[in-house]
XYZ file of C-alpha atoms in Angstrom:
226
model
C -9.398 -65.695 25.940
C -9.846 -61.937 25.642
C -13.272 -60.588 26.490
C -15.274 -58.656 23.954
C -14.762 -55.486 25.995
C -10.985 -55.924 25.743
C -11.203 -56.405 21.995
C -13.349 -53.296 21.629
C -10.767 -51.326 23.599
C -8.005 -52.500 21.270
C -10.069 -51.542 18.241
C -10.500 -48.058 19.727
C -6.753 -47.723 20.248
C -6.024 -48.745 16.666
C -8.641 -46.347 15.328
C -7.208 -43.444 17.310
C -3.669 -44.319 16.326
C -4.491 -44.285 12.645
C -6.600 -41.126 12.677
C -3.690 -38.819 12.030
C -2.187 -40.771 9.128
C -5.190 -41.899 7.126
C -5.425 -40.917 3.461
C -8.658 -40.284 1.596
C -8.242 -43.319 -0.624
C -11.219 -45.624 -0.470
C -13.231 -43.193 1.618
C -16.675 -41.799 1.018
C -19.537 -43.403 -0.815
C -18.600 -46.491 -2.726
C -15.122 -46.428 -1.221
C -15.171 -50.019 -0.056
C -18.567 -50.848 1.337
C -17.264 -51.302 4.868
C -19.862 -51.562 7.611
C -19.598 -51.051 11.330
C -21.596 -52.305 14.276
C -23.644 -49.522 15.872
C -22.593 -48.344 19.333
C -25.563 -49.511 21.369
C -26.600 -51.526 24.399
C -29.972 -52.944 25.399
C -31.620 -52.757 28.828
C -34.826 -54.762 29.323
C -35.197 -54.905 25.547
C -34.849 -51.122 25.120
C -32.023 -49.790 22.937
C -29.627 -47.163 24.285
C -27.460 -45.529 21.604
C -23.908 -44.388 22.176
C -23.490 -40.633 22.594
C -19.723 -40.876 22.273
C -16.936 -41.164 24.834
C -16.832 -38.626 27.640
C -14.026 -36.100 28.094
C -14.688 -35.876 31.837
C -15.710 -38.814 34.021
C -19.353 -38.351 35.131
C -20.257 -39.090 38.731
C -21.936 -42.457 39.276
C -23.969 -43.836 42.168
C -22.045 -47.089 42.484
C -25.093 -49.043 41.331
C -25.078 -51.111 38.146
C -27.685 -52.537 35.788
C -27.568 -55.638 33.649
C -27.483 -54.836 29.936
C -26.808 -56.646 26.693
C -24.208 -55.774 24.097
C -25.982 -56.911 20.899
C -24.395 -59.408 18.561
C -22.905 -58.056 15.345
C -21.263 -59.056 12.090
C -19.373 -56.134 10.568
C -17.146 -58.269 8.366
C -19.579 -58.532 5.472
C -19.678 -62.295 5.882
C -15.881 -62.543 5.679
C -15.337 -63.397 9.324
C -16.975 -64.709 12.466
C -19.906 -62.761 13.867
C -19.637 -61.505 17.446
C -22.281 -62.963 19.718
C -24.412 -60.938 22.126
C -22.797 -60.455 25.532
C -24.237 -59.636 28.938
C -22.557 -56.623 30.571
C -23.018 -54.296 33.546
C -23.584 -50.581 32.971
C -23.181 -47.867 35.595
C -25.964 -45.676 36.945
C -25.224 -41.954 36.646
C -25.633 -39.722 39.697
C -27.623 -36.914 38.091
C -29.384 -38.713 35.222
C -32.121 -41.323 35.562
C -31.117 -44.723 34.105
C -34.354 -44.650 32.119
C -32.611 -41.909 30.110
C -28.901 -42.742 30.057
C -26.205 -44.984 31.529
C -22.399 -45.193 31.498
C -20.305 -48.055 30.122
C -16.546 -47.981 29.571
C -16.428 -44.172 29.898
C -19.070 -43.768 27.175
C -22.622 -42.502 27.595
C -25.534 -44.501 26.168
C -28.853 -42.685 25.713
C -32.288 -44.279 25.416
C -33.429 -44.404 21.797
C -35.469 -41.340 20.865
C -34.368 -39.334 23.905
C -31.777 -36.574 24.376
C -29.426 -35.653 27.198
C -30.146 -32.483 29.199
C -28.004 -29.398 28.600
C -26.413 -29.846 32.037
C -24.440 -32.854 30.753
C -22.556 -30.967 28.029
C -19.553 -30.555 30.330
C -19.041 -34.337 30.186
C -18.018 -34.040 26.550
C -15.700 -31.034 26.893
C -12.109 -31.404 28.070
C -10.749 -28.783 30.488
C -8.287 -26.231 29.118
C -4.749 -26.181 30.458
C -4.579 -23.321 32.977
C -2.033 -24.450 35.606
C 0.965 -22.167 36.111
C 4.415 -23.675 35.712
C 5.366 -27.264 34.783
C 3.390 -30.087 36.394
C 3.123 -33.869 36.098
C 0.269 -35.984 34.815
C -0.111 -39.753 35.159
C -2.643 -41.162 32.734
C -3.982 -44.227 30.974
C -2.788 -44.166 27.377
C -5.674 -44.315 24.885
C -3.885 -43.644 21.605
C -1.578 -41.485 19.549
C -2.092 -39.257 16.513
C 0.328 -37.456 14.250
C 1.180 -36.446 10.689
C 3.832 -39.150 10.384
C 2.754 -42.777 10.208
C 4.314 -44.892 12.988
C 6.986 -47.283 11.720
C 6.280 -51.018 11.863
C 8.459 -51.407 14.962
C 6.393 -48.863 16.904
C 8.833 -45.985 16.394
C 6.812 -42.792 16.853
C 8.254 -39.754 15.111
C 7.707 -36.336 16.597
C 5.514 -34.348 16.589
C 2.481 -36.307 17.782
C -0.505 -35.990 20.094
C -1.243 -38.408 22.912
C -4.830 -39.123 23.889
C -4.901 -39.976 27.602
C -7.267 -40.401 30.557
C -5.752 -38.669 33.591
C -5.537 -40.647 36.845
C -3.123 -38.465 38.858
C -2.285 -34.762 38.730
C -3.963 -31.415 39.456
C -7.544 -32.065 40.613
C -9.233 -30.278 37.703
C -7.652 -32.696 35.206
C -8.152 -36.010 37.052
C -10.774 -38.122 35.287
C -10.564 -36.043 32.105
C -9.546 -37.230 28.652
C -6.865 -34.866 27.390
C -4.774 -34.382 24.284
C -1.090 -33.942 25.147
C 1.020 -32.383 22.402
C 4.576 -33.678 22.058
C 6.834 -31.572 19.840
C 10.382 -31.740 18.558
C 11.685 -30.353 21.844
C 10.021 -33.109 23.931
C 12.741 -35.040 25.791
C 12.462 -37.822 26.673
C 9.939 -38.899 24.061
C 8.262 -42.285 23.704
C 10.459 -45.095 22.376
C 9.459 -48.198 20.383
C 9.773 -50.179 23.630
C 7.292 -47.804 25.287
C 4.806 -48.378 22.490
C 5.080 -52.150 22.677
C 4.973 -52.271 26.484
C 2.291 -49.670 27.012
C 0.085 -48.604 24.115
C -0.876 -52.052 22.912
C -1.102 -53.437 26.444
C -3.232 -50.688 27.967
C -0.461 -49.133 30.045
C 0.219 -45.689 31.432
C 2.194 -42.586 30.604
C 3.795 -40.080 32.940
C 4.222 -36.677 31.353
C 5.830 -33.447 32.467
C 3.547 -30.768 31.046
C 3.240 -27.009 30.755
C 0.330 -24.908 29.546
C 0.680 -23.165 26.197
C -2.308 -21.106 25.050
C -4.686 -23.474 26.824
C -3.068 -26.600 25.368
C -1.048 -29.298 27.130
C 2.540 -29.029 25.877
C 4.689 -32.069 26.750
C 8.177 -31.334 28.113
C 9.009 -35.026 28.540
C 7.108 -38.312 28.660
C 7.731 -41.911 29.685
C 5.494 -44.991 29.596
C 4.988 -48.207 31.533
C 3.006 -51.377 31.028
C -0.198 -52.274 32.896
C 0.081 -52.742 36.630
């Protein structure tokens, strides 16, 4: 049975994938009355609110703390509520855990407190500044584009890949980047890539060049989880 963390990761992937092809129908006030569980964890009964996912991986001490992911029912009574779950959060190197902790690449800040200015770099992705083509290996987080993916997973160019870099030039490793695939990208991702990688939490290998600070994809392939 999938853990709650795995399910949350899949929800994130779906949300990212649909971002680029959503319409405004049903949005705004009175658009459907949908509710969402707040991004929060609890440590010793104290609430820590999500500050959003990081764009660069913060340094951690290697220590962990026991926390609780609160139970939630965001289905409006139309489905099963999710029960509270015990988790482990990571202790940040330069921030006291009484202020903030890390869980699944997201920062959680103690209710009523604010992060110091020194942490702003965590939420800013590096610009592309490497000369000449280079390769990136990354965990695939999602895909966005103006054209809605077909039911069989066929992605139509152009699109943007949201990835977490695991191998490549040092300044990009650990960062969440947006890779831009255009009509000239060859090879591009196939329906088989989508089925084997995106929905299974796999990886992409991309040949990239810098274009006005952005990551322009020359070619990209994907593989399933190791």
